Short mmCIF file of C-alpha atoms in Angstrom, two decimals:
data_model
loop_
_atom_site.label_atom_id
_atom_site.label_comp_id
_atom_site.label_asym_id
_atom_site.label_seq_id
_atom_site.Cartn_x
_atom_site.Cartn_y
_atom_site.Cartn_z
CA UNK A 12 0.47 -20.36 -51.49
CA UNK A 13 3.87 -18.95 -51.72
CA UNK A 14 4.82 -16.13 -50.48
CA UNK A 15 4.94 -13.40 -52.92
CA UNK A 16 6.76 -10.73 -51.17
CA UNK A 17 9.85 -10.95 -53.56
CA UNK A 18 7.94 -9.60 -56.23
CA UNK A 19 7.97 -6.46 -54.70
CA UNK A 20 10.01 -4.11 -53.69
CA UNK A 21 9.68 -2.54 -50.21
CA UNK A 22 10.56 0.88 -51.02
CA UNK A 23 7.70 1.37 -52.63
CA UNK A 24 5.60 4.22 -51.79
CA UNK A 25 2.24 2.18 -52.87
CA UNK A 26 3.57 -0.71 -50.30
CA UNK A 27 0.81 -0.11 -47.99
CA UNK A 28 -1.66 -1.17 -51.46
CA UNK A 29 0.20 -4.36 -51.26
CA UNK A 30 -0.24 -5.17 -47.66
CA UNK A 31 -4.04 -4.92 -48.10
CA UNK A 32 -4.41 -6.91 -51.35
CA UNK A 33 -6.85 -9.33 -51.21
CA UNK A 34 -3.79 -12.70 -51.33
CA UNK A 35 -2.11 -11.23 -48.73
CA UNK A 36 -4.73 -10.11 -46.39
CA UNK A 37 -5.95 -13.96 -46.63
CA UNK A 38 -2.63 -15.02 -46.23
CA UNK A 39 -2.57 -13.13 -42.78
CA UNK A 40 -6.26 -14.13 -42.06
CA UNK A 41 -5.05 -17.67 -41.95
CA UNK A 42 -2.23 -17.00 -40.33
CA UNK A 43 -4.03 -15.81 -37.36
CA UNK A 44 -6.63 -18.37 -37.27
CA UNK A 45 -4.12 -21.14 -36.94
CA UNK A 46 -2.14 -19.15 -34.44
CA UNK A 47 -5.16 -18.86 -32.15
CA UNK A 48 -4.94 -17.65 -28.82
CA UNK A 49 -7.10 -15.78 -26.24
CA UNK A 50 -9.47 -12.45 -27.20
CA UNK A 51 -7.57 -9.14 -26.69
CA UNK A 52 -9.11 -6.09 -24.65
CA UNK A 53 -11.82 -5.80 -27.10
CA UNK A 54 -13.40 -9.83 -26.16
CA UNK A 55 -13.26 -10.42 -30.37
CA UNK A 56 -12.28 -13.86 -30.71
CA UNK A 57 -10.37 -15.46 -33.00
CA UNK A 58 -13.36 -17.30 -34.21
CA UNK A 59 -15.11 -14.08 -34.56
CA UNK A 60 -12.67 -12.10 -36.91
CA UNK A 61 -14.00 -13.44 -39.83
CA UNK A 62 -17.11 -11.71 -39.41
CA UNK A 63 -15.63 -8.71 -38.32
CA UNK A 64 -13.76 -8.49 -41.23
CA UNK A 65 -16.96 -8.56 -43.17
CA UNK A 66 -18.98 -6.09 -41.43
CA UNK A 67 -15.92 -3.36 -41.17
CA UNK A 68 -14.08 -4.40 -44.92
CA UNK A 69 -14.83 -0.77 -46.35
CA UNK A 70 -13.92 1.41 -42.93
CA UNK A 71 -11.08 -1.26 -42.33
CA UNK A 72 -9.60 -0.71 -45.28
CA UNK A 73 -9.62 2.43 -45.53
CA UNK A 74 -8.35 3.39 -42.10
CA UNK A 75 -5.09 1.10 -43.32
CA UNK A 76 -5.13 3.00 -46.94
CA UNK A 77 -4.70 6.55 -45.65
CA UNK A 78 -2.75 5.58 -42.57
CA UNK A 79 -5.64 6.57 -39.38
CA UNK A 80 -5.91 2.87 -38.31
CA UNK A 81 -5.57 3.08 -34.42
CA UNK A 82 -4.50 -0.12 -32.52
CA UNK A 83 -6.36 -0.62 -29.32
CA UNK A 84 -3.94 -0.69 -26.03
CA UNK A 85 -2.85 -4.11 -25.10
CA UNK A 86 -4.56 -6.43 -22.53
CA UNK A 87 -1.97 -7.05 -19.81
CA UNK A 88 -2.31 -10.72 -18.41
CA UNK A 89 -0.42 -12.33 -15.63
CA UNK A 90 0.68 -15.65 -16.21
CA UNK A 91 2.64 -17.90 -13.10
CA UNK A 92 6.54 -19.09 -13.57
CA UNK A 93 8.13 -21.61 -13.03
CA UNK A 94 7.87 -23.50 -9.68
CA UNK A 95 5.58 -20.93 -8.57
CA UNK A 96 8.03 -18.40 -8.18
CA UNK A 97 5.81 -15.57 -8.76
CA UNK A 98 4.18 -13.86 -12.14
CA UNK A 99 5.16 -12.09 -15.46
CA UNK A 100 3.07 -9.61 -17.18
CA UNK A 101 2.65 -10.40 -20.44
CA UNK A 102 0.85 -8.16 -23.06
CA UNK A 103 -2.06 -9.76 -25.11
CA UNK A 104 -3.05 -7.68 -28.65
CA UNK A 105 -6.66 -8.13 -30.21
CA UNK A 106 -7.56 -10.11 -32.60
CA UNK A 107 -7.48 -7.21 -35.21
CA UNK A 108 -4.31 -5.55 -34.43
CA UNK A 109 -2.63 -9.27 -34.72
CA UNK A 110 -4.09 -9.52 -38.25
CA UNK A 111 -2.54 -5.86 -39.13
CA UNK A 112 0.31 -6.90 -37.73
CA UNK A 113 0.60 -10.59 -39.67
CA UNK A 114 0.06 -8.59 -43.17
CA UNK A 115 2.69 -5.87 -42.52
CA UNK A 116 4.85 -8.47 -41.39
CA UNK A 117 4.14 -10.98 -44.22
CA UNK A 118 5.08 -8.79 -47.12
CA UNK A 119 8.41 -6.96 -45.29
CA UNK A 120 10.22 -9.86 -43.29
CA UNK A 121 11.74 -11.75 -45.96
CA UNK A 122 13.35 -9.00 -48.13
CA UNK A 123 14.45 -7.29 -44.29
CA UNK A 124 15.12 -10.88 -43.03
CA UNK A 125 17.42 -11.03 -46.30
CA UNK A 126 20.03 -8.46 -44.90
CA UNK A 127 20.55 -9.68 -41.52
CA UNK A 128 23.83 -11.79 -40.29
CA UNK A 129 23.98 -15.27 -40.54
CA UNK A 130 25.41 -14.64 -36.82
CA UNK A 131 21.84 -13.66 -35.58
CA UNK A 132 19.94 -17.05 -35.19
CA UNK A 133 16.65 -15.41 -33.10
CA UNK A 134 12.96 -15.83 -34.25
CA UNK A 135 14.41 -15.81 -38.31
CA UNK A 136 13.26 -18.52 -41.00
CA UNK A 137 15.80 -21.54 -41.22
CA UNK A 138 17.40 -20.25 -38.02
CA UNK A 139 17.04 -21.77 -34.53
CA UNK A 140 18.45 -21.82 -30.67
CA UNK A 141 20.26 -24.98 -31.51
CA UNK A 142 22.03 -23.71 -34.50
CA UNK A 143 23.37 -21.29 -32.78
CA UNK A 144 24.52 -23.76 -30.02
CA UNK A 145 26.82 -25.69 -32.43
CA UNK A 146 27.92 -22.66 -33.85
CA UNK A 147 29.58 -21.46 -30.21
CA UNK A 148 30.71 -25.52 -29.91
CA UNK A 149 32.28 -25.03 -33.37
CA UNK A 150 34.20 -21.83 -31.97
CA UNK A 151 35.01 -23.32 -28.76
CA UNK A 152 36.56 -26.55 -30.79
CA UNK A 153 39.08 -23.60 -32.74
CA UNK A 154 40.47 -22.54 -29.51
CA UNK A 155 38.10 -19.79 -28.64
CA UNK A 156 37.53 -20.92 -25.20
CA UNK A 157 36.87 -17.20 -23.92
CA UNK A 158 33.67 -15.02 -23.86
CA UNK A 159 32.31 -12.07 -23.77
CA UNK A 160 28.86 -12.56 -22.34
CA UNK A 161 26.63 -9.72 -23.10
CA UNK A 162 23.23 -9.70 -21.89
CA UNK A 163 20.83 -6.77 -22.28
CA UNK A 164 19.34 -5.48 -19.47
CA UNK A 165 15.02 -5.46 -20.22
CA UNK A 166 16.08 -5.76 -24.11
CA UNK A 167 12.03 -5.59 -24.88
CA UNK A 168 11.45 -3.40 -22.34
CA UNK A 169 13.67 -0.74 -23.21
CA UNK A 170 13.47 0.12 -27.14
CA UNK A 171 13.69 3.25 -28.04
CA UNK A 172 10.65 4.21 -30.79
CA UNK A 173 12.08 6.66 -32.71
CA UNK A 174 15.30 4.80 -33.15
CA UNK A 175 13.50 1.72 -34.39
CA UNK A 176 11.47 3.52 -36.70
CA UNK A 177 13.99 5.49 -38.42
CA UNK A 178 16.38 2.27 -38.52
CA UNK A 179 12.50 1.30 -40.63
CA UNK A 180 12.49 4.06 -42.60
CA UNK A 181 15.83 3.53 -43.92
CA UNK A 182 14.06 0.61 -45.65
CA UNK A 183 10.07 1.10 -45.80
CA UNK A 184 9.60 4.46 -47.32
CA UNK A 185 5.92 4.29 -47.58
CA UNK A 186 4.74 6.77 -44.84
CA UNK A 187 1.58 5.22 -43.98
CA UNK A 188 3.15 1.86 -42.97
CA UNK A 189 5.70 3.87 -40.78
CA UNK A 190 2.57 5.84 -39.34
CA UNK A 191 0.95 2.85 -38.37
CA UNK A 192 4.01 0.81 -37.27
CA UNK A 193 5.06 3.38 -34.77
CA UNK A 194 1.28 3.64 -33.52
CA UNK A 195 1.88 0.10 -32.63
CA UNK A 196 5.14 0.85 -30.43
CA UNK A 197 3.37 3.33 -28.34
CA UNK A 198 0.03 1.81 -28.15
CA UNK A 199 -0.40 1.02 -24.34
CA UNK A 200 -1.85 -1.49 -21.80
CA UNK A 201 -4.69 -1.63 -19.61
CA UNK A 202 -3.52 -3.69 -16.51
CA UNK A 203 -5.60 -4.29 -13.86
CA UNK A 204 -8.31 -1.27 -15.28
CA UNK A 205 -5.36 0.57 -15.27
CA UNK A 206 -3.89 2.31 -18.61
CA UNK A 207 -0.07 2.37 -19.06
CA UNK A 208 0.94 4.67 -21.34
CA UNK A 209 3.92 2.87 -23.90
CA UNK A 210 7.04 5.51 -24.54
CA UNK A 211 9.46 2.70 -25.18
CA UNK A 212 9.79 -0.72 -25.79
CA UNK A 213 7.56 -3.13 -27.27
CA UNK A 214 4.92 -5.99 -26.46
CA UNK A 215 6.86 -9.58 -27.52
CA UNK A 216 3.22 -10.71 -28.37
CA UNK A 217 2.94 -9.19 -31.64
CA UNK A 218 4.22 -10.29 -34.88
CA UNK A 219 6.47 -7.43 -35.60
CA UNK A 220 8.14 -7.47 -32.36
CA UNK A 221 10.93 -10.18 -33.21
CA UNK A 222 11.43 -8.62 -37.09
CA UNK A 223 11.89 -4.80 -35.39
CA UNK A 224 14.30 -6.07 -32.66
CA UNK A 225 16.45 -8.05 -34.78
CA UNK A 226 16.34 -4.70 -36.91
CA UNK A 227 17.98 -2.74 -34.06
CA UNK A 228 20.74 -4.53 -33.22
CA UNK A 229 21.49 -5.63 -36.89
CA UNK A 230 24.16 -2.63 -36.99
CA UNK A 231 26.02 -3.75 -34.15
CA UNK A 232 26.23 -7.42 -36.08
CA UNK A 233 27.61 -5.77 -39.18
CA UNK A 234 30.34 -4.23 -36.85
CA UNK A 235 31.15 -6.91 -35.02
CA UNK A 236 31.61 -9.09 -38.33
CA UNK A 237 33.43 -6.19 -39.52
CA UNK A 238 35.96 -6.63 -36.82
CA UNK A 239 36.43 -10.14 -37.75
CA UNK A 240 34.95 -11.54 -34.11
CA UNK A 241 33.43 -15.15 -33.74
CA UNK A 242 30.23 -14.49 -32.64
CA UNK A 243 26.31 -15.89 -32.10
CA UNK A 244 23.49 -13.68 -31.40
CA UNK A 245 19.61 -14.78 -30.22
CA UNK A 246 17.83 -11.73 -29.72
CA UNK A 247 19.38 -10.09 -26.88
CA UNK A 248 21.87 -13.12 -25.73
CA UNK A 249 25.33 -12.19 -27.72
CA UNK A 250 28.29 -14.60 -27.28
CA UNK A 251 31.31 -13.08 -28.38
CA UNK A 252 34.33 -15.83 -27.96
CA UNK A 253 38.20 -15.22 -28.09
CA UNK A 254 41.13 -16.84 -27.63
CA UNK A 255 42.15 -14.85 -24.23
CA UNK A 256 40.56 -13.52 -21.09
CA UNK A 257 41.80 -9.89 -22.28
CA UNK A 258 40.80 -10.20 -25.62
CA UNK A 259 37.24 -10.84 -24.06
CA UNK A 260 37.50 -8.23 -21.72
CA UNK A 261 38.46 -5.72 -24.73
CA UNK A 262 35.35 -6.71 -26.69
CA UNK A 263 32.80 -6.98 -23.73
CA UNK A 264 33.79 -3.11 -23.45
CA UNK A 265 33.60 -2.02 -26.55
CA UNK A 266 30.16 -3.64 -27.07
CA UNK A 267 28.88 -2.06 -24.02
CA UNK A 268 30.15 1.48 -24.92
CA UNK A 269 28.30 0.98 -28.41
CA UNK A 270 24.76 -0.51 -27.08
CA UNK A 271 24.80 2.64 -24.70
CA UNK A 272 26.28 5.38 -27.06
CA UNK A 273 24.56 4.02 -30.51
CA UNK A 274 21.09 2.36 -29.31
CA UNK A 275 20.27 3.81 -25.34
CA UNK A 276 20.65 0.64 -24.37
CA UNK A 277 22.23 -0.81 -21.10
CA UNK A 278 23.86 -4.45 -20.19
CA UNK A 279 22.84 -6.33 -16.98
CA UNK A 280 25.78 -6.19 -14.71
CA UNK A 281 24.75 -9.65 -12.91
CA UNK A 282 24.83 -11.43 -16.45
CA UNK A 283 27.22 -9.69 -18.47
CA UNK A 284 31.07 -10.88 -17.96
CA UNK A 285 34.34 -11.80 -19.45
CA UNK A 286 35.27 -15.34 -18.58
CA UNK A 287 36.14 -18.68 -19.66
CA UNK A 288 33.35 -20.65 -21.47
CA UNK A 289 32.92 -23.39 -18.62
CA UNK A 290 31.50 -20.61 -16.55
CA UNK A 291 28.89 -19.15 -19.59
CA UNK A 292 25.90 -20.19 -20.34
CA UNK A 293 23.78 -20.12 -23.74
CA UNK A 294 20.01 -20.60 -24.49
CA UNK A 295 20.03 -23.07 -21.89
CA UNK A 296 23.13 -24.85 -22.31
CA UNK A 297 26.40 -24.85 -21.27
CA UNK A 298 29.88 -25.97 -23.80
CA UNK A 299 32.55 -26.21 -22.23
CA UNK A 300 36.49 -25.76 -23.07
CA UNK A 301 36.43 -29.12 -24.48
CA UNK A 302 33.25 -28.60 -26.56
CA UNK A 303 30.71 -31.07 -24.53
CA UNK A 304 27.79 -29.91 -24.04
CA UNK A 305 24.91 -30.12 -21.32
CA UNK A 306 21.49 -28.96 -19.83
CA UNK A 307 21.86 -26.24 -17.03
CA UNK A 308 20.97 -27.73 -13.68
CA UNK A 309 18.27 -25.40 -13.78
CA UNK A 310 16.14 -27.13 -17.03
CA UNK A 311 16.94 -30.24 -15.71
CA UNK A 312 15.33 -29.48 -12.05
CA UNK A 313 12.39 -27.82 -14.02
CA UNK A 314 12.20 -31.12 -15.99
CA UNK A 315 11.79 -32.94 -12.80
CA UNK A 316 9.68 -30.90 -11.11
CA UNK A 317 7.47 -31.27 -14.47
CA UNK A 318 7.49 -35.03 -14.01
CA UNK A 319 6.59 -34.70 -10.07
CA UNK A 320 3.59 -32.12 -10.87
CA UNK A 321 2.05 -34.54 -13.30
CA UNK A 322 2.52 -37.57 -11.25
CA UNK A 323 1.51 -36.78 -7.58
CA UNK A 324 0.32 -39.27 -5.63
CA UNK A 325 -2.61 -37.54 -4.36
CA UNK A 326 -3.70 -36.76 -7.76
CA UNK A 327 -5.48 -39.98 -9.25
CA UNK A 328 -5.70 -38.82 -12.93
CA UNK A 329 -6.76 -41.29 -16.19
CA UNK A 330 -2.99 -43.09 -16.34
CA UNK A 331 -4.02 -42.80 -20.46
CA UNK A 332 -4.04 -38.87 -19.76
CA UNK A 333 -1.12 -38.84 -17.54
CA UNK A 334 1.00 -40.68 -19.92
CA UNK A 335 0.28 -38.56 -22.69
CA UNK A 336 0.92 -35.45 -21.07
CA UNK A 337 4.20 -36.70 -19.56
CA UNK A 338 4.97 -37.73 -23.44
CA UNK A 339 4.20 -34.36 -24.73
CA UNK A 340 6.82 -33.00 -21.79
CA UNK A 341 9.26 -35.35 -23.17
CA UNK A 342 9.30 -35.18 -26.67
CA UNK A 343 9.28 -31.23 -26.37
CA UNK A 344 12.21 -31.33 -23.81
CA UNK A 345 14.33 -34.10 -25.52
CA UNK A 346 14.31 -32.67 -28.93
CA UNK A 347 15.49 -29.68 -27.43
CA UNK A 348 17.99 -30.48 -24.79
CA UNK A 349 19.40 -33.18 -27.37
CA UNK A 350 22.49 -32.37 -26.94
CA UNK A 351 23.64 -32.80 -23.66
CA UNK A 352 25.85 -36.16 -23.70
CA UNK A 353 25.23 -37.72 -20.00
CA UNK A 354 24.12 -40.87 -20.52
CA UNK A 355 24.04 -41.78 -16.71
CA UNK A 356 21.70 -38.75 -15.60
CA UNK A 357 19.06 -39.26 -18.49
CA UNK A 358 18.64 -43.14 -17.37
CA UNK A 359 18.16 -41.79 -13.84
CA UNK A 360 15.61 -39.82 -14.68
CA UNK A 361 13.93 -42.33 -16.42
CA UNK A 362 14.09 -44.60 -13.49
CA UNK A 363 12.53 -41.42 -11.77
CA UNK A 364 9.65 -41.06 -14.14
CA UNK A 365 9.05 -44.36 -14.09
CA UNK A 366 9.11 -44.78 -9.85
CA UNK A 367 6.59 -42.10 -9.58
CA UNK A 368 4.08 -43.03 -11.71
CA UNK A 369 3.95 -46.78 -10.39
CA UNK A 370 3.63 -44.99 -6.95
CA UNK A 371 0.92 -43.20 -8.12
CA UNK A 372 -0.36 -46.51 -8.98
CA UNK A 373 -0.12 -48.01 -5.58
CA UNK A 374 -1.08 -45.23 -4.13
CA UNK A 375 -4.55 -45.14 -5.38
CA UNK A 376 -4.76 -49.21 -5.29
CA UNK A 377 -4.12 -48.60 -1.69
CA UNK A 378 -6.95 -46.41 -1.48
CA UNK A 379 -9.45 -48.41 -3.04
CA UNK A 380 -8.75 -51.22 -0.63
CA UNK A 381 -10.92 -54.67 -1.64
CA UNK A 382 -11.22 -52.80 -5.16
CA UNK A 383 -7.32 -52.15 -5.98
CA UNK A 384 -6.63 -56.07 -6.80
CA UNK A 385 -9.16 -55.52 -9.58
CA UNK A 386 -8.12 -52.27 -10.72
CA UNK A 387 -4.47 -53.36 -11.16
CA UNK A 388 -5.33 -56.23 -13.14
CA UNK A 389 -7.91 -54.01 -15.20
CA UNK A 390 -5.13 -51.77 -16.02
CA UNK A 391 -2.58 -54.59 -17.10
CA UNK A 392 -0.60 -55.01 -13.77
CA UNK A 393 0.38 -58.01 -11.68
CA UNK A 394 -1.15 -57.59 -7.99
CA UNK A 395 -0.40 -61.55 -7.41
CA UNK A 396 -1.73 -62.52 -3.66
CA UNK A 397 -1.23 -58.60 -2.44
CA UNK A 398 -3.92 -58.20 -0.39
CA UNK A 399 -4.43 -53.63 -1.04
CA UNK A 400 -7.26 -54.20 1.88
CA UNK A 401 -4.85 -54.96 4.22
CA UNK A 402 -1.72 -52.96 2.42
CA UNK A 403 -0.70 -49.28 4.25
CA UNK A 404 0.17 -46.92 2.23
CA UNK A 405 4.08 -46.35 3.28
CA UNK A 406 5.97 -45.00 0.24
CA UNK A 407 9.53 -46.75 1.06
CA UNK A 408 8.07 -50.05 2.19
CA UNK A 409 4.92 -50.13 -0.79
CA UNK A 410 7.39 -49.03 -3.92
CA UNK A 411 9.55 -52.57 -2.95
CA UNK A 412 6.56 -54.22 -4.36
CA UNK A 413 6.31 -52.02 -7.45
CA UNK A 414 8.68 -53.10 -9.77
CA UNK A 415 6.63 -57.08 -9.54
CA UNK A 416 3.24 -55.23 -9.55
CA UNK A 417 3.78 -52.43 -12.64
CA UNK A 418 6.83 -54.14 -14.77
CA UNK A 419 8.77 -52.42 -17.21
CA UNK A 420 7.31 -54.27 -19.78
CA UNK A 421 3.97 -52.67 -18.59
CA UNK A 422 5.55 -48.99 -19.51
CA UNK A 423 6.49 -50.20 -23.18
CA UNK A 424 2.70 -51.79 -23.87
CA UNK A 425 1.39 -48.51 -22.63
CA UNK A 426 3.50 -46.29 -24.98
CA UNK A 427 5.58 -44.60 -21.87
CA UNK A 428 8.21 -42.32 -24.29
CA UNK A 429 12.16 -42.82 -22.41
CA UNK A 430 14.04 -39.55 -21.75
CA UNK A 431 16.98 -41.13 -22.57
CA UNK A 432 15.71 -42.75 -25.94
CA UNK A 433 13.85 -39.77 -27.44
CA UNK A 434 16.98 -37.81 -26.54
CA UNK A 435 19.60 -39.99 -28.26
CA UNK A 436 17.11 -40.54 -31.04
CA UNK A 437 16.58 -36.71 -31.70
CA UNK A 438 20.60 -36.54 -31.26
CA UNK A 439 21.49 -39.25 -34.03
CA UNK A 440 18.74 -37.50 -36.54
CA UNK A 441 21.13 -34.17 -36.91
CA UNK A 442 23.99 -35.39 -35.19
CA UNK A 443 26.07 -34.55 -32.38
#
């Protein structure tokens, strides 16, 4: 069904009518159902809405109609990082406050969405990270080899309600949807049987959350494309580039004066700096003053350790599993990270990938002694007159045999993607 939020206008005072129309509160229904995800602090399942929606329509609706729905506080969850360097907090709404959410946000983006920049590529229709990263190349290839870096310190964490909301109100005059909006910003989180109280910022889990933060900082894009400055935005990352170190300097100040001044917000002082390009770096890449582009070292040792974590010796997993999940690593990874132009490093890590899952593969051959000759063959390898009875598992001296036993061919029959392949073939479909 297409959207039909352009019918309307959003300065409506009878907007909040529209938002609970039957089309769009299906629209948002099945929106949420195909997002999924886990039950909020309430235990109603995504599953279950349905029937909730059923049993509550007339107090539901009503509560939304005169502007007294109440969002429950948001369940705080703790999810690891990367590498097991510690864990982030991150906050989980219910089921019903996502659906509220998804038909406010349904019928309001796209006319909103309609007056941002075409410099602000973050979490907008038609936009994406890697848009933006051939914008900056594009700006880099004109001479504008300087930058000012500007990264906001807790961006999320640190929005100020009242300044969102009236930024809002400029636009969505219907009081109810304001009402319930700002409920939403200052609904807390129970953590740990513990409730936070919320007096600024907002949870990145709900719907609105990317639509209201582009909304804040949409002024400072109109001035900065005022001042005729080259510049990408996603979210909170701005890359301002110039043709001079002072010219960067200059503009990293001014932007900083106006964040603090205009929106009470603050940069991070480790992140934010005025330098040439080869020493920036953007949603995960870095361009440099010649306009090549590649992965931070960082992405490509998480990429590794990815590959490691799903092929450890020790862990003798279905190789039809394995493979699949170490496909479904690649493909996201390599249509992403596309653009990085090393040929050399991307065959290494192939030759990587492809070392550690035939020592996973000798590994547990090894281990099954009189049974591994068997097992290789039943799997499509070549175990010739190895004897794995008599075979010690020795990773330097075993993986010599490897290349005989599990042949490349054997990678290709069992539908092993290539890093460097995928890569070059998601390259050559938009171009370099």
């Amino acid at each position: 069904m297409e959207n039909p939020a352009y019918q309307f206008d959003i300065s409506t005072d009878n907007l909040m009518e529209i938002i609970c129309s039957r089309s769009y509160l299906n629209l948002a229904y099945k929106k949420v159902c195909q997002n999924k995800g886990i039950p909020g602090i309430d235990n109603i399942s995504v599953k279950q809405l349905g029937s909730w929606i059923k049993d509550n329509q007339e107090s539901f609706l009503k509560s939304m109609l005169d502007g007294t729905y109440k969002p429950k506080p948001v369940k705080g969850i703790f999810l690891p990082k990367p590498k097991g360097k510690g864990k982030r907090c991150i906050g989980v709404l219910s089921v019903i406050d996502r659906f509220v959410q998804q038909a406010i946000l349904q019928v309001i983006n796209d006319p909103i969405d309609l007056m941002f920049s075409d410099h602000s590529y973050g979490f907008r229709k038609n936009k994406s990270a890697l848009e933006a990263v051939q914008q900056a190349k594009s700006y880099i290839l004109e001479g504008h080899t300087y930058v000012a870096d500007i990264d906001i310190a807790k961006f999320f964490d640190n929005i100020h309600h009242d300044m969102i909301v009236y930024k809002l109100s400029k636009i969505v005059k219907d009081k109810r949807v304001l009402r319930i909006v700002r409920k939403f910003l200052q609904s807390g989180m129970l953590k740990y049987n513990t409730y936070e109280i919320k007096e600024k910022g907002i949870y990145q889990g709900g719907s609105l959350s990317p639509l209201l933060s582009n909304l804040l900082l949409h002024d400072l894009d109109i001035l900065l494309e005022h001042r005729g400055h080259k510049f990408c935005r996603y979210a909170d990352d701005i890359k301002i580039y110039t043709k001079s170190l002072k010219a960067a300097e200059r503009v990293l100040l001014s932007v900083e004066k106006y964040l603090e001044k205009h929106l009470k917000l603050t940069c991070n002082k480790t992140k934010t700096k005025a330098c040439k390009v080869n020493y920036s770096e953007f949603l995960g890449y870095k361009i440099d003053d010649l306009g090549k582009i590649t992965a931070i070292p960082e992405n490509i040792q998480n990429l590794k350790y990815k590959i490691k974590k799903l092929t450890k010796r020790s862990r003798f997993r279905d190789l039809t599993v394995m493979i699949k999940d170490l496909n479904q690593v690649i493909v996201g990874w390599t249509s992403y990270f596309r653009y990085d132009y090393r040929k050399g490093l991307y065959q290494d890590i192939d030759s990587l990938l492809r070392r550690r899952i035939r020592a996973n593969i000798l590994r547990r051959a090894v281990v099954m002694k009189k049974k591994g000759t068997d097992w290789v063959k039943s799997i499509g390898g070549n175990p010739g007159s190895i004897d794995f009875n008599k075979l010690h598992w020795h990773y330097s001296l075993t993986i010599r045999k490897a290349n005989y036993i599990i042949p490349l061919t054997w990678f290709n029959k069992n539908n092993l993607r290539s890093i460097f392949n995928s890569k070059e073939k998601y390259r050559n479909s938009v171009g370099s």
